[in-house]
GROMACS .gro file of C-alpha atoms in nm:
model
  418
    1MET     CA    1   0.000   0.000   0.000
    2VAL     CA    2   0.275   0.245   0.096
    3LEU     CA    3   0.467   0.163  -0.222
    4LYS     CA    4   0.164   0.222  -0.446
    5GLU     CA    5   0.061   0.540  -0.267
    6THR     CA    6   0.414   0.680  -0.291
    7ILE     CA    7   0.417   0.616  -0.665
    8SER     CA    8   0.071   0.777  -0.696
    9TYR     CA    9   0.188   1.083  -0.503
   10TYR     CA   10   0.485   1.146  -0.732
   11ILE     CA   11   0.298   1.073  -1.054
   12LYS     CA   12   0.027   1.317  -0.949
   13HIS     CA   13   0.299   1.582  -0.910
   14GLN     CA   14   0.436   1.507  -1.259
   15SER     CA   15   0.746   1.323  -1.140
   16SER     CA   16   0.896   0.987  -1.229
   17VAL     CA   17   0.963   0.712  -0.976
   18TYR     CA   18   1.252   0.464  -0.978
   19CYS     CA   19   1.170   0.146  -0.786
   20THR     CA   20   1.460  -0.088  -0.714
   21PHE     CA   21   1.375  -0.430  -0.573
   22LEU     CA   22   1.674  -0.584  -0.395
   23ASP     CA   23   1.722  -0.954  -0.336
   24ALA     CA   24   1.948  -1.060  -0.047
   25SER     CA   25   2.106  -1.401  -0.115
   26LYS     CA   26   2.047  -1.648   0.170
   27ALA     CA   27   1.989  -1.351   0.399
   28PHE     CA   28   1.864  -1.554   0.696
   29ASP     CA   29   2.162  -1.791   0.676
   30ARG     CA   30   2.426  -1.515   0.676
   31VAL     CA   31   2.326  -1.345   1.001
   32HIS     CA   32   2.621  -1.341   1.245
   33TYR     CA   33   2.503  -1.407   1.598
   34CYS     CA   34   2.700  -1.129   1.768
   35LYS     CA   35   2.533  -0.859   1.554
   36PRO     CA   36   2.164  -0.915   1.642
   37PHE     CA   37   2.244  -0.982   2.009
   38CYS     CA   38   2.436  -0.654   2.033
   39LEU     CA   39   2.146  -0.476   1.864
   40LEU     CA   40   1.901  -0.631   2.112
   41ILE     CA   41   2.112  -0.507   2.403
   42LYS     CA   42   2.121  -0.156   2.252
   43ARG     CA   43   1.742  -0.163   2.229
   44GLY     CA   44   1.718  -0.229   2.601
   45LEU     CA   45   1.586  -0.584   2.589
   46PRO     CA   46   1.611  -0.743   2.938
   47ALA     CA   47   1.938  -0.927   2.990
   48CYS     CA   48   1.764  -1.251   3.090
   49ILE     CA   49   1.580  -1.261   2.754
   50VAL     CA   50   1.901  -1.191   2.562
   51ARG     CA   51   2.076  -1.470   2.752
   52ILE     CA   52   1.798  -1.715   2.663
   53LEU     CA   53   1.830  -1.625   2.294
   54ILE     CA   54   2.209  -1.650   2.306
   55ASN     CA   55   2.184  -1.993   2.466
   56MET     CA   56   1.925  -2.105   2.207
   57TYR     CA   57   2.153  -2.013   1.919
   58THR     CA   58   2.510  -2.066   2.041
   59GLY     CA   59   2.425  -2.400   2.204
   60ASN     CA   60   2.274  -2.534   1.883
   61GLN     CA   61   2.435  -2.856   1.750
   62VAL     CA   62   2.353  -3.006   1.411
   63ARG     CA   63   2.472  -3.288   1.188
   64VAL     CA   64   2.431  -3.384   0.822
   65LEU     CA   65   2.245  -3.699   0.719
   66TRP     CA   66   2.336  -3.832   0.375
   67ALA     CA   67   2.242  -4.170   0.225
   68GLY     CA   68   2.174  -4.312   0.571
   69LEU     CA   69   2.509  -4.194   0.713
   70ALA     CA   70   2.534  -3.916   0.971
   71SER     CA   71   2.823  -3.679   1.027
   72ASP     CA   72   2.960  -3.574   1.365
   73TYR     CA   73   2.773  -3.298   1.548
   74PHE     CA   74   2.907  -2.946   1.495
   75ALA     CA   75   2.814  -2.600   1.622
   76VAL     CA   76   2.623  -2.348   1.408
   77ARG     CA   77   2.788  -2.006   1.420
   78ASN     CA   78   2.559  -1.800   1.200
   79GLY     CA   79   2.207  -1.783   1.057
   80VAL     CA   80   1.868  -1.751   1.221
   81LYS     CA   81   1.660  -2.069   1.238
   82GLN     CA   82   1.468  -2.133   0.916
   83GLY     CA   83   1.098  -2.155   0.994
   84GLY     CA   84   1.146  -2.027   1.348
   85VAL     CA   85   0.869  -1.802   1.479
   86ILE     CA   86   1.117  -1.545   1.609
   87SER     CA   87   1.348  -1.555   1.304
   88PRO     CA   88   1.174  -1.280   1.098
   89ILE     CA   89   1.177  -1.051   1.403
   90LEU     CA   90   1.547  -1.107   1.463
   91PHE     CA   91   1.621  -1.043   1.096
   92CYS     CA   92   1.412  -0.724   1.102
   93ILE     CA   93   1.627  -0.601   1.391
   94TYR     CA   94   1.936  -0.705   1.195
   95ILE     CA   95   1.828  -0.503   0.888
   96ASP     CA   96   1.667  -0.210   1.073
   97ASP     CA   97   1.991  -0.014   1.095
   98LEU     CA   98   2.007  -0.014   0.714
   99LEU     CA   99   1.661   0.143   0.695
  100LYS     CA  100   1.769   0.410   0.946
  101ARG     CA  101   2.076   0.495   0.738
  102LEU     CA  102   1.865   0.520   0.424
  103SER     CA  103   1.615   0.743   0.606
  104LEU     CA  104   1.891   0.976   0.729
  105SER     CA  105   2.049   1.000   0.383
  106GLY     CA  106   1.818   1.285   0.279
  107VAL     CA  107   1.746   1.130  -0.061
  108GLY     CA  108   1.461   0.913  -0.183
  109CYS     CA  109   1.087   0.965  -0.190
  110TYR     CA  110   0.892   1.151   0.077
  111ILE     CA  111   0.522   1.205   0.134
  112GLY     CA  112   0.514   1.530   0.326
  113THR     CA  113   0.775   1.487   0.597
  114SER     CA  114   0.742   1.107   0.602
  115PHE     CA  115   1.029   0.916   0.444
  116ALA     CA  116   0.900   0.648   0.207
  117GLY     CA  117   1.219   0.588   0.009
  118ALA     CA  118   1.302   0.247   0.158
  119LEU     CA  119   1.047  -0.019   0.248
  120ALA     CA  120   1.129  -0.367   0.374
  121TYR     CA  121   0.954  -0.685   0.474
  122ALA     CA  122   1.222  -0.914   0.620
  123ASP     CA  123   1.473  -0.960   0.334
  124ASP     CA  124   1.250  -0.807   0.062
  125ILE     CA  125   1.370  -0.448   0.022
  126VAL     CA  126   1.249  -0.185  -0.224
  127LEU     CA  127   1.415   0.153  -0.277
  128ILE     CA  128   1.198   0.434  -0.412
  129ALA     CA  129   1.354   0.752  -0.553
  130PRO     CA  130   1.251   1.024  -0.799
  131THR     CA  131   1.585   1.034  -0.990
  132PRO     CA  132   1.859   0.789  -1.095
  133ASN     CA  133   2.121   0.978  -0.890
  134ALA     CA  134   1.912   0.951  -0.574
  135THR     CA  135   1.874   0.578  -0.641
  136ARG     CA  136   2.250   0.539  -0.680
  137LYS     CA  137   2.309   0.709  -0.344
  138LEU     CA  138   2.065   0.471  -0.175
  139LEU     CA  139   2.232   0.174  -0.344
  140ALA     CA  140   2.575   0.295  -0.225
  141ILE     CA  141   2.445   0.294   0.134
  142CYS     CA  142   2.315  -0.061   0.083
  143ASP     CA  143   2.655  -0.171  -0.049
  144GLU     CA  144   2.833  -0.019   0.251
  145TYR     CA  145   2.592  -0.181   0.495
  146ALA     CA  146   2.621  -0.518   0.318
  147THR     CA  147   2.999  -0.512   0.363
  148GLN     CA  148   2.972  -0.440   0.736
  149TYR     CA  149   2.696  -0.695   0.808
  150ASP     CA  150   2.800  -0.967   0.561
  151ILE     CA  151   2.488  -0.937   0.344
  152VAL     CA  152   2.513  -1.019  -0.026
  153PHE     CA  153   2.267  -0.846  -0.259
  154ASN     CA  154   2.213  -1.058  -0.570
  155ALA     CA  155   2.221  -0.831  -0.877
  156GLU     CA  156   2.081  -1.107  -1.101
  157LYS     CA  157   1.762  -1.138  -0.896
  158SER     CA  158   1.738  -0.767  -0.813
  159LYS     CA  159   1.536  -0.558  -1.059
  160PHE     CA  160   1.433  -0.198  -1.113
  161LEU     CA  161   1.147  -0.037  -1.299
  162VAL     CA  162   1.059   0.321  -1.387
  163VAL     CA  163   0.708   0.462  -1.350
  164THR     CA  164   0.646   0.793  -1.526
  165SER     CA  165   0.357   1.038  -1.520
  166HIS     CA  166   0.133   1.056  -1.827
  167ASN     CA  167   0.284   1.389  -1.929
  168ARG     CA  168   0.634   1.238  -1.938
  169ARG     CA  169   0.560   0.906  -2.106
  170PHE     CA  170   0.745   1.022  -2.419
  171MET     CA  171   1.064   1.034  -2.206
  172SER     CA  172   1.015   0.692  -2.051
  173ASN     CA  173   1.252   0.508  -2.287
  174ASP     CA  174   1.534   0.753  -2.213
  175MET     CA  175   1.471   0.720  -1.839
  176ARG     CA  176   1.498   0.342  -1.857
  177MET     CA  177   1.838   0.368  -2.026
  178CYS     CA  178   2.009   0.459  -1.697
  179ASN     CA  179   2.239   0.199  -1.538
  180LEU     CA  180   2.208   0.102  -1.174
  181TYR     CA  181   2.451  -0.124  -0.989
  182ILE     CA  182   2.453  -0.327  -0.667
  183ASN     CA  183   2.753  -0.521  -0.544
  184GLY     CA  184   2.938  -0.395  -0.851
  185LYS     CA  185   2.697  -0.563  -1.092
  186LEU     CA  186   2.432  -0.422  -1.324
  187ILE     CA  187   2.066  -0.440  -1.216
  188GLU     CA  188   1.821  -0.538  -1.489
  189ASN     CA  189   1.547  -0.298  -1.588
  190VAL     CA  190   1.201  -0.460  -1.618
  191ASN     CA  191   0.850  -0.347  -1.707
  192GLN     CA  192   0.685  -0.538  -1.422
  193TYR     CA  193   0.784  -0.706  -1.097
  194SER     CA  194   0.602  -0.923  -0.844
  195HIS     CA  195   0.671  -0.763  -0.505
  196LEU     CA  196   0.533  -0.953  -0.203
  197GLY     CA  197   0.286  -1.129  -0.431
  198HIS     CA  198   0.156  -0.808  -0.593
  199ILE     CA  199   0.255  -0.723  -0.952
  200ILE     CA  200   0.382  -0.366  -1.002
  201ASN     CA  201   0.425  -0.251  -1.363
  202SER     CA  202   0.577   0.053  -1.531
  203ASP     CA  203   0.233   0.172  -1.651
  204PHE     CA  204   0.118   0.172  -1.287
  205THR     CA  205  -0.205  -0.015  -1.351
  206ASP     CA  206  -0.350  -0.316  -1.171
  207ASP     CA  207  -0.427  -0.496  -1.498
  208ASP     CA  208  -0.145  -0.752  -1.472
  209ASP     CA  209  -0.213  -0.830  -1.107
  210ILE     CA  210  -0.589  -0.868  -1.157
  211ILE     CA  211  -0.544  -1.092  -1.463
  212HIS     CA  212  -0.291  -1.300  -1.268
  213GLY     CA  213  -0.539  -1.331  -0.980
  214ARG     CA  214  -0.815  -1.439  -1.218
  215ASN     CA  215  -0.597  -1.700  -1.389
  216SER     CA  216  -0.482  -1.840  -1.054
  217PHE     CA  217  -0.844  -1.861  -0.939
  218VAL     CA  218  -0.953  -2.050  -1.253
  219GLY     CA  219  -0.666  -2.294  -1.207
  220GLN     CA  220  -0.759  -2.356  -0.843
  221VAL     CA  221  -1.123  -2.421  -0.935
  222ASN     CA  222  -1.022  -2.664  -1.212
  223ASN     CA  223  -0.802  -2.856  -0.966
  224LEU     CA  224  -1.083  -2.868  -0.712
  225LEU     CA  225  -1.338  -3.005  -0.959
  226CYS     CA  226  -1.084  -3.247  -1.107
  227PHE     CA  227  -1.040  -3.427  -0.774
  228PHE     CA  228  -1.370  -3.363  -0.593
  229ASN     CA  229  -1.635  -3.324  -0.861
  230LYS     CA  230  -1.824  -3.636  -0.745
  231GLN     CA  231  -1.851  -3.512  -0.388
  232ASP     CA  232  -2.160  -3.361  -0.231
  233ILE     CA  233  -2.221  -2.996  -0.327
  234LEU     CA  234  -2.186  -2.886   0.037
  235ILE     CA  235  -1.840  -3.041   0.053
  236LYS     CA  236  -1.742  -2.884  -0.279
  237LEU     CA  237  -1.877  -2.547  -0.166
  238LYS     CA  238  -1.675  -2.564   0.157
  239LEU     CA  239  -1.361  -2.655  -0.038
  240PHE     CA  240  -1.433  -2.375  -0.286
  241GLN     CA  241  -1.461  -2.118  -0.007
  242SER     CA  242  -1.152  -2.250   0.172
  243TYR     CA  243  -0.908  -2.303  -0.116
  244CYS     CA  244  -1.026  -2.090  -0.408
  245SER     CA  245  -1.136  -1.762  -0.249
  246SER     CA  246  -0.825  -1.606  -0.098
  247PHE     CA  247  -0.755  -1.352  -0.380
  248TYR     CA  248  -0.444  -1.240  -0.195
  249GLY     CA  249  -0.377  -0.869  -0.244
  250CYS     CA  250  -0.718  -0.779  -0.391
  251GLU     CA  251  -0.745  -0.506  -0.123
  252LEU     CA  252  -0.486  -0.312  -0.324
  253TRP     CA  253  -0.677  -0.329  -0.652
  254SER     CA  254  -0.833  -0.011  -0.782
  255LEU     CA  255  -1.206  -0.081  -0.757
  256ASN     CA  256  -1.284   0.104  -1.081
  257ASN     CA  257  -1.057  -0.123  -1.288
  258ARG     CA  258  -1.257  -0.291  -1.564
  259ASN     CA  259  -1.065  -0.618  -1.532
  260ILE     CA  260  -1.242  -0.682  -1.201
  261ASP     CA  261  -1.556  -0.751  -1.408
  262ASP     CA  262  -1.374  -1.047  -1.567
  263VAL     CA  263  -1.290  -1.183  -1.221
  264CYS     CA  264  -1.656  -1.147  -1.117
  265ILE     CA  265  -1.765  -1.338  -1.428
  266ALA     CA  266  -1.509  -1.611  -1.358
  267TRP     CA  267  -1.633  -1.633  -0.996
  268ARG     CA  268  -1.996  -1.677  -1.107
  269LYS     CA  269  -1.903  -1.940  -1.368
  270ALA     CA  270  -1.699  -2.132  -1.112
  271LEU     CA  271  -1.978  -2.125  -0.854
  272ARG     CA  272  -2.229  -2.260  -1.108
  273ARG     CA  273  -1.991  -2.549  -1.178
  274VAL     CA  274  -1.941  -2.619  -0.808
  275LEU     CA  275  -2.318  -2.617  -0.740
  276ASN     CA  276  -2.405  -2.817  -1.057
  277LEU     CA  277  -2.623  -2.537  -1.191
  278PRO     CA  278  -2.678  -2.453  -1.560
  279ASN     CA  279  -2.450  -2.194  -1.720
  280ASN     CA  280  -2.739  -1.950  -1.770
  281SER     CA  281  -2.852  -1.953  -1.406
  282HIS     CA  282  -2.947  -1.611  -1.273
  283SER     CA  283  -2.654  -1.434  -1.107
  284TYR     CA  284  -2.856  -1.305  -0.811
  285LEU     CA  285  -2.923  -1.664  -0.699
  286LEU     CA  286  -2.558  -1.758  -0.648
  287PRO     CA  287  -2.471  -1.548  -0.339
  288ILE     CA  288  -2.789  -1.655  -0.157
  289ILE     CA  289  -2.741  -2.025  -0.231
  290SER     CA  290  -2.371  -2.018  -0.136
  291CYS     CA  291  -2.427  -1.797   0.174
  292SER     CA  292  -2.178  -1.543   0.045
  293LEU     CA  293  -2.162  -1.195  -0.103
  294PRO     CA  294  -2.138  -1.114  -0.474
  295PHE     CA  295  -1.770  -1.111  -0.559
  296PHE     CA  296  -1.751  -0.735  -0.615
  297ASP     CA  297  -1.913  -0.670  -0.278
  298GLU     CA  298  -1.666  -0.913  -0.122
  299ILE     CA  299  -1.376  -0.709  -0.264
  300ILE     CA  300  -1.535  -0.387  -0.135
  301LYS     CA  301  -1.575  -0.544   0.209
  302ARG     CA  302  -1.208  -0.646   0.215
  303SER     CA  303  -1.098  -0.310   0.079
  304SER     CA  304  -1.296  -0.111   0.336
  305ARG     CA  305  -1.161  -0.323   0.622
  306PHE     CA  306  -0.809  -0.284   0.489
  307ILE     CA  307  -0.843   0.094   0.465
  308THR     CA  308  -0.972   0.126   0.822
  309ALA     CA  309  -0.690  -0.102   0.940
  310CYS     CA  310  -0.438   0.129   0.771
  311LEU     CA  311  -0.596   0.436   0.928
  312CYS     CA  312  -0.570   0.274   1.274
  313SER     CA  313  -0.225   0.125   1.217
  314THR     CA  314   0.040   0.151   1.489
  315SER     CA  315   0.291   0.237   1.216
  316ARG     CA  316   0.319   0.614   1.183
  317LEU     CA  317   0.418   0.583   0.817
  318VAL     CA  318   0.120   0.362   0.725
  319GLN     CA  319  -0.120   0.584   0.917
  320SER     CA  320   0.009   0.913   0.774
  321VAL     CA  321   0.023   0.783   0.415
  322SER     CA  322  -0.329   0.640   0.430
  323ARG     CA  323  -0.472   0.959   0.586
  324TYR     CA  324  -0.301   1.179   0.327
  325SER     CA  325  -0.426   0.956   0.043
  326ILE     CA  326  -0.789   0.970   0.155
  327LEU     CA  327  -0.807   1.333   0.273
  328TYR     CA  328  -0.591   1.497   0.007
  329GLY     CA  329  -0.505   1.244  -0.264
  330LYS     CA  330  -0.867   1.138  -0.323
  331HIS     CA  331  -0.915   1.047  -0.692
  332GLY     CA  332  -0.541   1.076  -0.759
  333SER     CA  333  -0.476   0.797  -0.511
  334VAL     CA  334  -0.572   0.428  -0.528
  335LEU     CA  335  -0.660   0.422  -0.159
  336GLY     CA  336  -0.850   0.752  -0.185
  337ARG     CA  337  -1.056   0.635  -0.484
  338ASN     CA  338  -1.139   0.307  -0.314
  339ALA     CA  339  -1.246   0.481   0.007
  340LEU     CA  340  -1.477   0.715  -0.184
  341MET     CA  341  -1.624   0.427  -0.385
  342CYS     CA  342  -1.694   0.224  -0.069
  343CYS     CA  343  -1.872   0.521   0.091
  344LYS     CA  344  -2.073   0.593  -0.223
  345ARG     CA  345  -2.184   0.232  -0.274
  346TYR     CA  346  -2.311   0.189   0.081
  347ASN     CA  347  -2.414   0.552   0.151
  348TRP     CA  348  -2.160   0.590   0.430
  349SER     CA  349  -2.048   0.925   0.561
  350VAL     CA  350  -1.679   0.982   0.480
  351ASP     CA  351  -1.626   1.123   0.831
  352SER     CA  352  -1.785   0.816   0.989
  353PHE     CA  353  -1.573   0.589   0.771
  354LEU     CA  354  -1.250   0.770   0.861
  355SER     CA  355  -1.334   0.766   1.231
  356ASN     CA  356  -1.391   0.388   1.215
  357SER     CA  357  -1.741   0.427   1.359
  358ILE     CA  358  -1.900   0.196   1.098
  359PRO     CA  359  -1.905  -0.170   1.213
  360LEU     CA  360  -1.773  -0.351   0.906
  361THR     CA  361  -1.915  -0.690   1.002
  362ASN     CA  362  -2.026  -0.966   0.766
  363THR     CA  363  -2.383  -0.908   0.883
  364LEU     CA  364  -2.371  -0.544   0.769
  365PHE     CA  365  -2.275  -0.633   0.412
  366THR     CA  366  -2.509  -0.934   0.396
  367ARG     CA  367  -2.810  -0.733   0.511
  368ARG     CA  368  -2.741  -0.459   0.260
  369TYR     CA  369  -2.719  -0.711  -0.022
  370ARG     CA  370  -3.036  -0.892   0.087
  371ALA     CA  371  -3.215  -0.556   0.108
  372SER     CA  372  -3.136  -0.493  -0.259
  373LEU     CA  373  -3.330  -0.806  -0.364
  374THR     CA  374  -3.705  -0.830  -0.415
  375ASP     CA  375  -3.926  -1.077  -0.227
  376LEU     CA  376  -3.976  -1.272  -0.549
  377GLU     CA  377  -3.600  -1.311  -0.597
  378LEU     CA  378  -3.549  -1.425  -0.237
  379ASN     CA  379  -3.834  -1.676  -0.258
  380SER     CA  380  -3.699  -1.812  -0.587
  381ALA     CA  381  -3.356  -1.862  -0.433
  382ILE     CA  382  -3.501  -2.039  -0.126
  383SER     CA  383  -3.715  -2.268  -0.345
  384LEU     CA  384  -3.414  -2.354  -0.560
  385LEU     CA  385  -3.202  -2.428  -0.255
  386GLU     CA  386  -3.465  -2.663  -0.111
  387VAL     CA  387  -3.485  -2.866  -0.431
  388MET     CA  388  -3.104  -2.881  -0.447
  389PHE     CA  389  -3.097  -3.021  -0.093
  390ILE     CA  390  -3.361  -3.278  -0.187
  391ARG     CA  391  -3.152  -3.386  -0.487
  392GLU     CA  392  -2.848  -3.424  -0.260
  393ARG     CA  393  -3.061  -3.622  -0.008
  394HIS     CA  394  -3.026  -3.361   0.267
  395PHE     CA  395  -3.404  -3.308   0.275
  396THR     CA  396  -3.675  -3.569   0.225
  397PHE     CA  397  -4.035  -3.497   0.133
  398PRO     CA  398  -4.294  -3.768   0.049
  399GLU     CA  399  -4.412  -3.589  -0.264
  400PHE     CA  400  -4.059  -3.604  -0.407
  401PHE     CA  401  -3.993  -3.973  -0.334
  402THR     CA  402  -4.100  -4.083  -0.680
  403LEU     CA  403  -3.879  -3.831  -0.863
  404SER     CA  404  -3.547  -3.947  -1.000
  405TYR     CA  405  -3.216  -3.756  -0.981
  406ALA     CA  406  -3.257  -3.651  -1.345
  407GLN     CA  407  -3.610  -3.521  -1.285
  408LEU     CA  408  -3.496  -3.319  -0.982
  409THR     CA  409  -3.214  -3.178  -1.194
  410ASP     CA  410  -3.467  -3.066  -1.456
  411ILE     CA  411  -3.667  -2.887  -1.184
  412ILE     CA  412  -3.350  -2.717  -1.057
  413ASN     CA  413  -3.256  -2.605  -1.409
  414ALA     CA  414  -3.601  -2.459  -1.459
  415LEU     CA  415  -3.597  -2.272  -1.128
  416ALA     CA  416  -3.244  -2.141  -1.187
  417THR     CA  417  -3.324  -1.998  -1.529
  418LEU     CA  418  -3.687  -1.892  -1.481
   0.00000   0.00000   0.00000
């Protein structure tokens, strides 16, 4: 969110943005024990806790098992434990000094007085600067820090892309011709990059990420129906909701992007297949039968919750960026546009939304959707659901005993397309 809003801020002010995504080779394995423990002591962590951590790591003995033969035990002198719950926290402390140096450098992107030129999630680091020279200064700081802390930035896996404002698109090719280096090696320029599972492209649109999300969803549904198509519809529906409905990162999509319509269509087609309904079944029936929201309303629900979470975040940067985007960025900001669209769709007051006084519960969204349906539509959906349960032998009625599975299917098809 912070990365996208920073890019939006600079594009709105007719500036270009250079985003450099750094990859640290085997970052967790290269951590020297003395460094994080010294940093923990400087942060004032109680000595007893530090001693426990030191004992956990320095007293660790391992051996190698190969073809049924085991080596002698030996001590591990570096690296945080892979898969350990505390490992990401220790690495964040290990890398935090780099972020402080980058922040104090005076170069990079800012939103107001908030430095947004270096963002990191564990070993995934992105540098954001408005000029190539500013980017080079940030990279020089990274090189210096890497030497001191034995971190190796992999130039082959590191990438950079340039996002330009619409008024400067004619200069974009010249801007991409600049050379950036890390660890003495050239960083490749790309037109798109998947950062933390979200695709950022040089055109600064969500098209690639939304299309990728749709394709992943279709593949998940095909896998589900390939292995479980003969199961009961309630089992398939539960599997569908559990394994095919994550849509990771959809909270960052711009809600006015037309490609979301394609995802909604794919969602409806998939649900018809899961529920064994005809392809021309009425769309309004699907959310009621599956006890869910229409897909677009589901995205709005997630987006509105995400926005309020950002506004209430304990991170000063996240809170200040989100407040600026909504109060001042508005239509020039992805977060601002989404907030306004959420309020408009559900007739919320912007002030109430910003103050987090609207209870964004599942019941709130479900009631609003049910209120938009007529009594005839609700009754049709309930009748269809009852016949589906009879077909699946969840309900039994004497008058339906003589009907075969095929006859019940014909009734369902008629009700779904009436």
